[in-house]
mmCIF file of C-alpha atoms in Angstrom:
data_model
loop_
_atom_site.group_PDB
_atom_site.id
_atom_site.type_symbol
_atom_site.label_atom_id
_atom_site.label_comp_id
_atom_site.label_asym_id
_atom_site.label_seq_id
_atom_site.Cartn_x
_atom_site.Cartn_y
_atom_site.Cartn_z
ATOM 1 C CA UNK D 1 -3.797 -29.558 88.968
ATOM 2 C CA UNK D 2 -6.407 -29.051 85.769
ATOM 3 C CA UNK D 3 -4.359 -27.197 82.766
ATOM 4 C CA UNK D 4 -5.550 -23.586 82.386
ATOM 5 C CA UNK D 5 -8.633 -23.567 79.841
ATOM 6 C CA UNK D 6 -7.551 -21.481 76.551
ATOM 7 C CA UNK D 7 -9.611 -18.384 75.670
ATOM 8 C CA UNK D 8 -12.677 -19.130 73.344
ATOM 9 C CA UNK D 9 -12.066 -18.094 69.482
ATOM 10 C CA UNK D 10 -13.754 -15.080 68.713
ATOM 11 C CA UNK D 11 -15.285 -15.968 65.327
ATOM 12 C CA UNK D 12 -15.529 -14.905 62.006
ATOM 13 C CA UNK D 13 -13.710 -11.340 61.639
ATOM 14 C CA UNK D 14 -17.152 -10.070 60.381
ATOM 15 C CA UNK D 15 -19.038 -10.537 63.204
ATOM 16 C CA UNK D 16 -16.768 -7.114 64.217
ATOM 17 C CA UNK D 17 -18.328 -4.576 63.219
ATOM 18 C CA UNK D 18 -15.129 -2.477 63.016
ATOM 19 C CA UNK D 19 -13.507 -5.119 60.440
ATOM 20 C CA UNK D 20 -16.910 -5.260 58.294
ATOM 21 C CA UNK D 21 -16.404 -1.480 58.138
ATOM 22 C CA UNK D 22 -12.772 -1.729 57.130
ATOM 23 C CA UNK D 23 -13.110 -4.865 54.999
ATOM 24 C CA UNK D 24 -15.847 -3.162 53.370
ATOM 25 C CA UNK D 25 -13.853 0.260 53.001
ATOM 26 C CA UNK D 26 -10.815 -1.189 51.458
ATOM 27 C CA UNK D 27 -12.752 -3.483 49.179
ATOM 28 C CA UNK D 28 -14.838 -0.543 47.703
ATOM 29 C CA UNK D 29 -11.818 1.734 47.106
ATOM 30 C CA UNK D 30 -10.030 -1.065 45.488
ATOM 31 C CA UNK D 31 -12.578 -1.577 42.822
ATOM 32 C CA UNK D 32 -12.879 2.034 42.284
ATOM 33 C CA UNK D 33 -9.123 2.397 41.731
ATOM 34 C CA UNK D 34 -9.449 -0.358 38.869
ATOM 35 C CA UNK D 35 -11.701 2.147 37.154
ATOM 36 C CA UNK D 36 -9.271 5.487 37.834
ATOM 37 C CA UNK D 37 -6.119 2.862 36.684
ATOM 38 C CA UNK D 38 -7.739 2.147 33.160
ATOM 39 C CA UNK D 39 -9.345 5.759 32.888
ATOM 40 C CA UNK D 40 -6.076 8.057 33.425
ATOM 41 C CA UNK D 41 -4.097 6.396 30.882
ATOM 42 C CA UNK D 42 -6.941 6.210 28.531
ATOM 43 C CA UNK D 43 -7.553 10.064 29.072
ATOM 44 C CA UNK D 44 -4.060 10.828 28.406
ATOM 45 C CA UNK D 45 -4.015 9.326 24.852
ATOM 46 C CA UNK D 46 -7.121 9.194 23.832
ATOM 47 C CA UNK D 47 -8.302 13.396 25.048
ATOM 48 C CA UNK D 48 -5.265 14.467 25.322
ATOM 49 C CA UNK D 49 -3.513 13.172 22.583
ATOM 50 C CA UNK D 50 -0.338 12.981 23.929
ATOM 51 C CA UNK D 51 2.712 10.759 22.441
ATOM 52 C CA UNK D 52 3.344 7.536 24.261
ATOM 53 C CA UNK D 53 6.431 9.215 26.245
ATOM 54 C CA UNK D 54 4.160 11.254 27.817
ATOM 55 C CA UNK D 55 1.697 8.288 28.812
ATOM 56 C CA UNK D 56 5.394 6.547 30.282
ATOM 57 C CA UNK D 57 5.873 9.277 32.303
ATOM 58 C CA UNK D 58 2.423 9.447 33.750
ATOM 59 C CA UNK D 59 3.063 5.870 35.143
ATOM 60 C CA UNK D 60 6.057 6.643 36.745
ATOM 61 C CA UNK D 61 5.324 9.127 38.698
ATOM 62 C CA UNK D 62 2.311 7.214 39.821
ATOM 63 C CA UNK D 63 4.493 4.693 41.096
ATOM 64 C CA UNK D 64 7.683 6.533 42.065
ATOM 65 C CA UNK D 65 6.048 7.311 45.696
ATOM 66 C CA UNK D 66 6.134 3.824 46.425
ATOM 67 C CA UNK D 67 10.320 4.290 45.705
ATOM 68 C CA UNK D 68 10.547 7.816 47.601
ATOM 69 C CA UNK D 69 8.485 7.671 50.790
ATOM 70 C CA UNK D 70 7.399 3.991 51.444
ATOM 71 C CA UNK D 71 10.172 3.931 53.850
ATOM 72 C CA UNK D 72 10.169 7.227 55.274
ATOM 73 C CA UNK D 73 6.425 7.109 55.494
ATOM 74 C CA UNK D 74 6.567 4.223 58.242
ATOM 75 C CA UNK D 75 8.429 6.473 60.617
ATOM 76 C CA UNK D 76 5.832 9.152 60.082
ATOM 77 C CA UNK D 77 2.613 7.105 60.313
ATOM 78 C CA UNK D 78 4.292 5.816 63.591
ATOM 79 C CA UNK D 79 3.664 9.581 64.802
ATOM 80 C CA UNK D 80 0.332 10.480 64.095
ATOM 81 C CA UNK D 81 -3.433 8.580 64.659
ATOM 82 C CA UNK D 82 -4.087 5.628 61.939
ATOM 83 C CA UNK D 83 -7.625 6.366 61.237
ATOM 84 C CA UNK D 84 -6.782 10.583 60.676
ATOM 85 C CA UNK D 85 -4.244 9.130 58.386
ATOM 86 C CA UNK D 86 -6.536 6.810 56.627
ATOM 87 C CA UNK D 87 -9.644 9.372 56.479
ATOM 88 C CA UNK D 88 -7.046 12.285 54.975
ATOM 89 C CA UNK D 89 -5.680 9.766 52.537
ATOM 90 C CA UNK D 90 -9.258 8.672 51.115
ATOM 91 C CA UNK D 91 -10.299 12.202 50.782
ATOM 92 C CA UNK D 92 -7.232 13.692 49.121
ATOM 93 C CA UNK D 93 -7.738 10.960 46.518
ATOM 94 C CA UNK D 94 -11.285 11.750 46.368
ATOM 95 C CA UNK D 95 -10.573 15.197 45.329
ATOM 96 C CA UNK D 96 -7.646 15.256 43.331
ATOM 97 C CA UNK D 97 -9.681 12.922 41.016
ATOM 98 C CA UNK D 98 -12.574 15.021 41.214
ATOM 99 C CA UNK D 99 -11.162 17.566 39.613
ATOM 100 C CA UNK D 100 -9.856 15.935 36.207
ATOM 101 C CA UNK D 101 -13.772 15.564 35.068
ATOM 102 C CA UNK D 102 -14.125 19.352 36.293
ATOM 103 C CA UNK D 103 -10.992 20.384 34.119
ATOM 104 C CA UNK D 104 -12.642 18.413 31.062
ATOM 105 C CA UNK D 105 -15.463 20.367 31.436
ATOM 106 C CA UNK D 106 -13.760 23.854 31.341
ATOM 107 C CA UNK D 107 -11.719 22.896 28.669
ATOM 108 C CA UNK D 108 -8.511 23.322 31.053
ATOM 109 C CA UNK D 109 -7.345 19.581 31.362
ATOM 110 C CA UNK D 110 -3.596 18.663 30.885
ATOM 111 C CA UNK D 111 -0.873 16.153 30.831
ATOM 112 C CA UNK D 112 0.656 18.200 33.675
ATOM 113 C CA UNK D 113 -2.462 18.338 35.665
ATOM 114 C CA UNK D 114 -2.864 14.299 35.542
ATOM 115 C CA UNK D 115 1.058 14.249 36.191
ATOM 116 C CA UNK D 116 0.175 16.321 39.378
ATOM 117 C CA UNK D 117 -2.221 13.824 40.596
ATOM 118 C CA UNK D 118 -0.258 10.786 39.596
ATOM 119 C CA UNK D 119 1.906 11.404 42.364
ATOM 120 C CA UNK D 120 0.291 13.080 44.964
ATOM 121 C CA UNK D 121 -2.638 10.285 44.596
ATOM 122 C CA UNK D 122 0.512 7.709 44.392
ATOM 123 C CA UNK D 123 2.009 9.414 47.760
ATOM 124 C CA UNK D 124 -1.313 9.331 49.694
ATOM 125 C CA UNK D 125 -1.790 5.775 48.629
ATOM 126 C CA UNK D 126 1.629 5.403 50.509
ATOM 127 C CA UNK D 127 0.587 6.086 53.516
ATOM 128 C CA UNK D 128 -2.398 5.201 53.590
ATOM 129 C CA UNK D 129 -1.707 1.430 52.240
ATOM 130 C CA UNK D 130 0.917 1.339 55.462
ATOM 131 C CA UNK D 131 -1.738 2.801 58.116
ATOM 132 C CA UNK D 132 -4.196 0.150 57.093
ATOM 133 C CA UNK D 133 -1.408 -2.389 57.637
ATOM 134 C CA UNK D 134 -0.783 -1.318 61.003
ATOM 135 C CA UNK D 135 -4.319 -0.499 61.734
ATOM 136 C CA UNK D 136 -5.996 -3.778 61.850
ATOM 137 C CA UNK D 137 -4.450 -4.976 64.971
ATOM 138 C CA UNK D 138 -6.794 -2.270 66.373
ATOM 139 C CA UNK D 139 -9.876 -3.704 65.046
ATOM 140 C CA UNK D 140 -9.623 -6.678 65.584
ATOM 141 C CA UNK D 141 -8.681 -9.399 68.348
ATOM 142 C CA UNK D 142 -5.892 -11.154 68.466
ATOM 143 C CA UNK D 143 -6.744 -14.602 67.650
ATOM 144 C CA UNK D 144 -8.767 -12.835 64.462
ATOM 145 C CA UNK D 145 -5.716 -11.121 62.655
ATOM 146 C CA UNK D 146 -4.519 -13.792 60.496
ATOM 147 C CA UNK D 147 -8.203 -14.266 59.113
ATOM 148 C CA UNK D 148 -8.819 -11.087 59.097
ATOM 149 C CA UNK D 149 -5.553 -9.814 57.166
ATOM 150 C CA UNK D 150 -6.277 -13.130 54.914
ATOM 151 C CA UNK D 151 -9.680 -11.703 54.124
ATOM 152 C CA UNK D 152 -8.315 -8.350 52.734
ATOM 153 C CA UNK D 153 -5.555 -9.902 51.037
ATOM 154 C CA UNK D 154 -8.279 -11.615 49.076
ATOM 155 C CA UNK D 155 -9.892 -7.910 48.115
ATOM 156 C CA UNK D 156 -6.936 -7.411 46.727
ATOM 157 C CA UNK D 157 -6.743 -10.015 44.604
ATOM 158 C CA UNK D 158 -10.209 -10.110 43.890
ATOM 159 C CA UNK D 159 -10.080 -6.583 42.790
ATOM 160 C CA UNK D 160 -7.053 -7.129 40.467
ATOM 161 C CA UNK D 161 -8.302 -10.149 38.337
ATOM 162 C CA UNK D 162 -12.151 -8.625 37.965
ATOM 163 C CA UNK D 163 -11.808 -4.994 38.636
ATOM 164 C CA UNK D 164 -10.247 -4.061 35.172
ATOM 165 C CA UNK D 165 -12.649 -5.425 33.151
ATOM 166 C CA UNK D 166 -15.660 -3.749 35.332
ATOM 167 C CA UNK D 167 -13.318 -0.767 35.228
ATOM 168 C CA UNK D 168 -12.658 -1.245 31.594
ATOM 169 C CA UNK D 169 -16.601 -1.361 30.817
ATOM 170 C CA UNK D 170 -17.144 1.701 32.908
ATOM 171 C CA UNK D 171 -14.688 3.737 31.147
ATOM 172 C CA UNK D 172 -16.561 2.333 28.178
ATOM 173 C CA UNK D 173 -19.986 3.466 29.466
ATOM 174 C CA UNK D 174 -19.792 6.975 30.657
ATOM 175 C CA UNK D 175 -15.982 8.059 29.194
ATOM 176 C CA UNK D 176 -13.108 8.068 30.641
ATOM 177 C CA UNK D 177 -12.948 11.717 31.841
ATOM 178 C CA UNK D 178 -16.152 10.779 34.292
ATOM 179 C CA UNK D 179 -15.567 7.329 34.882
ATOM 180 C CA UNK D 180 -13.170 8.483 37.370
ATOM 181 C CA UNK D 181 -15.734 9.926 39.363
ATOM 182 C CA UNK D 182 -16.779 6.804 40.360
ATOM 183 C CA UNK D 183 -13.568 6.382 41.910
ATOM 184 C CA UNK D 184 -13.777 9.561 43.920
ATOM 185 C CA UNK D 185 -17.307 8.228 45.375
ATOM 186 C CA UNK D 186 -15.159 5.292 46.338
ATOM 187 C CA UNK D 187 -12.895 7.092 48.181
ATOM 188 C CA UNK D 188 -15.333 9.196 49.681
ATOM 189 C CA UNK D 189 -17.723 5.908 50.968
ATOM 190 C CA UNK D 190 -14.154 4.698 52.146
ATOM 191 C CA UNK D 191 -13.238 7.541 54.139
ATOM 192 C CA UNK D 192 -17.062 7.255 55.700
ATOM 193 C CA UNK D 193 -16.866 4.118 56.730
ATOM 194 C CA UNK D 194 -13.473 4.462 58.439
ATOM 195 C CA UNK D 195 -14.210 7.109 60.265
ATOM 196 C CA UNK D 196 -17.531 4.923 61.854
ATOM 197 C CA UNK D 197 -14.957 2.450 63.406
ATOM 198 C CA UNK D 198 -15.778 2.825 66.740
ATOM 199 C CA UNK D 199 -13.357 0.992 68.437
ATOM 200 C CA UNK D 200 -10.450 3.589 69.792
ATOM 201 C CA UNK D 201 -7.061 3.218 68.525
ATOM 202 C CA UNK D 202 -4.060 2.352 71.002
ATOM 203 C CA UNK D 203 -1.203 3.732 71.230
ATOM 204 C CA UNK D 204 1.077 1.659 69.079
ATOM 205 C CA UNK D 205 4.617 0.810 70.304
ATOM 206 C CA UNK D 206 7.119 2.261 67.759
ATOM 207 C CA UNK D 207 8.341 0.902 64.516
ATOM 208 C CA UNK D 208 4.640 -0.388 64.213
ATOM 209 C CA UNK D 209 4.065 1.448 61.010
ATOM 210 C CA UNK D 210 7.737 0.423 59.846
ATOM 211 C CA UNK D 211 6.437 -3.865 60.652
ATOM 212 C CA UNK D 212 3.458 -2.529 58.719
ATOM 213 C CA UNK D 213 5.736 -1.947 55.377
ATOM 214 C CA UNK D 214 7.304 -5.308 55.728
ATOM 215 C CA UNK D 215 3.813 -7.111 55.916
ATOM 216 C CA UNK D 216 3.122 -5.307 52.919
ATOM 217 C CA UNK D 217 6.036 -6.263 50.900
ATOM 218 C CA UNK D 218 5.657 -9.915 51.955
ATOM 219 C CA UNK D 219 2.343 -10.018 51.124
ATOM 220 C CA UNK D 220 2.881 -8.716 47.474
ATOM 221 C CA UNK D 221 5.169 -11.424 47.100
ATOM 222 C CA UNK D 222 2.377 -14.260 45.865
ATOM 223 C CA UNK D 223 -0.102 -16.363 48.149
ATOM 224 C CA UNK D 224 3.008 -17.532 50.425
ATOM 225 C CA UNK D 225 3.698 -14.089 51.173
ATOM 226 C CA UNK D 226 0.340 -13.072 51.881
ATOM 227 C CA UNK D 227 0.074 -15.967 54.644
ATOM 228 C CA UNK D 228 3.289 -14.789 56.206
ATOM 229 C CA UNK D 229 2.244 -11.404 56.177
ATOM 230 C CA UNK D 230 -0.937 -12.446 58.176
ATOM 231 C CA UNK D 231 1.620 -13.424 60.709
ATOM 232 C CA UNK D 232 2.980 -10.404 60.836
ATOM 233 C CA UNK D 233 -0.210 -8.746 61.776
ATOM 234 C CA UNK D 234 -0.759 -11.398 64.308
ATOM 235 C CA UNK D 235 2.638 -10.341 65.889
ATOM 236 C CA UNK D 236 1.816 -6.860 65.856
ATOM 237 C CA UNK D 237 -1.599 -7.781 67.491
ATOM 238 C CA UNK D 238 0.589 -9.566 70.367
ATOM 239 C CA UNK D 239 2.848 -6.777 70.325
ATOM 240 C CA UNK D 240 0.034 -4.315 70.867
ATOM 241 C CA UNK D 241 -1.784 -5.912 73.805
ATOM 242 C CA UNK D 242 1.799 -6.713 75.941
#
């Protein structure tokens, strides 16, 4: 009795179409937030004028999402389609950054106005950081998950050590005020290129989204983390197709 033959491997994750569009999604935005990351602060003291309080509190509130609704957010992304949630998430950046260089231009910018988008643009990044999590299992195959969640773990990193200088130089270039429009455009080519996935989402089983928060964590942790989180994914991917 001959041992049953083992599926083929499907290849590289970028022979799927799908993943090139999603690789290529979340690797564009995460340049352009580089840019928006250097520009805000630098708008804050250097237009604005305001004392370095001020420029403390604008960094909090762009990170106290992450303490408020990362949690919560994983029971709600559960409910609702992961690409809608991605596409909403990329455009609501879009245009809450779009309208800091408009407010320049009128003369009406604030502190409170950059407050505002500090933490709605920290709140969609929320959710959408946990629906691209959970996502990729629907992109991609199962035997392709760990490679594939390895490959955007490296955007990330990528992104961090040599998008603040490029962000840094742009800022320099065109002024901080419109620098963050390149940003926006990032969203914006983002939120195209999700919505081209063809493949059609599943029905995920739930606590998905919740998994999806723990991958993240684990993956922030260092380059241990990140391999463990590619686990993860390839347990949701397992999980999925059951």
């Amino acid at each position: 009795m001959s041992a049953a033959t083992p599926p083929a491997p499907s290849g590289s994750p970028f022979r799927n179409r799908d993943f090139a569009k999603l690789w290529t999604a979340a690797t564009i935005s995460l340049f352009g937030t580089q840019v928006s990351q250097i520009a805000i602060p630098v708008i804050a003291v250097l237009v604005l004028k305001v004392p370095p309080f001020q420029v403390a509190v604008l960094g909090t509130l762009e990170f106290l999402p992450f303490l408020l609704f990362t949690l919560p957010a994983g029971v709600w992304v559960d409910r609702l389609p992961r690409r809608l949630v991605l596409v909403s998430g990329d455009l609501g950046r879009a245009a809450m950054l779009a309208t800091i260089p408009i407010a320049y231009l009128l003369g009406a910018l604030t502190i409170w106005q950059l407050y505002v988008i500090a933490f709605v643009n920290g709140t969609l990044t929320v959710f959408f950081d946990i629906a691209d999590q959970s996502y990729l299992p629907t992109v991609l195959d199962r035997d392709q998950l760990v490679e594939g969640n390895a490959r955007l773990q490296a955007s990330v990193s990528t992104a961090q050590v040599v998008g603040q200088p490029v962000g840094g130089s742009v800022v320099g270039l065109f002024g901080a005020p419109f620098a963050v429009v390149l940003d926006a455009i990032s969203y914006v080519a983002s939120a195209v290129l999700i919505f081209a996935i063809r493949r059609r989402e599943r029905a995920s089983r739930p606590g998905a989204a919740a998994a999806a928060v723990v991958a993240e964590e684990v993956a922030d942790s260092g380059p241990a983390g990140a391999s463990v989180a590619a686990e993860l994914a390839a347990a949701r991917g397992e999980a999925r197709d059951d």
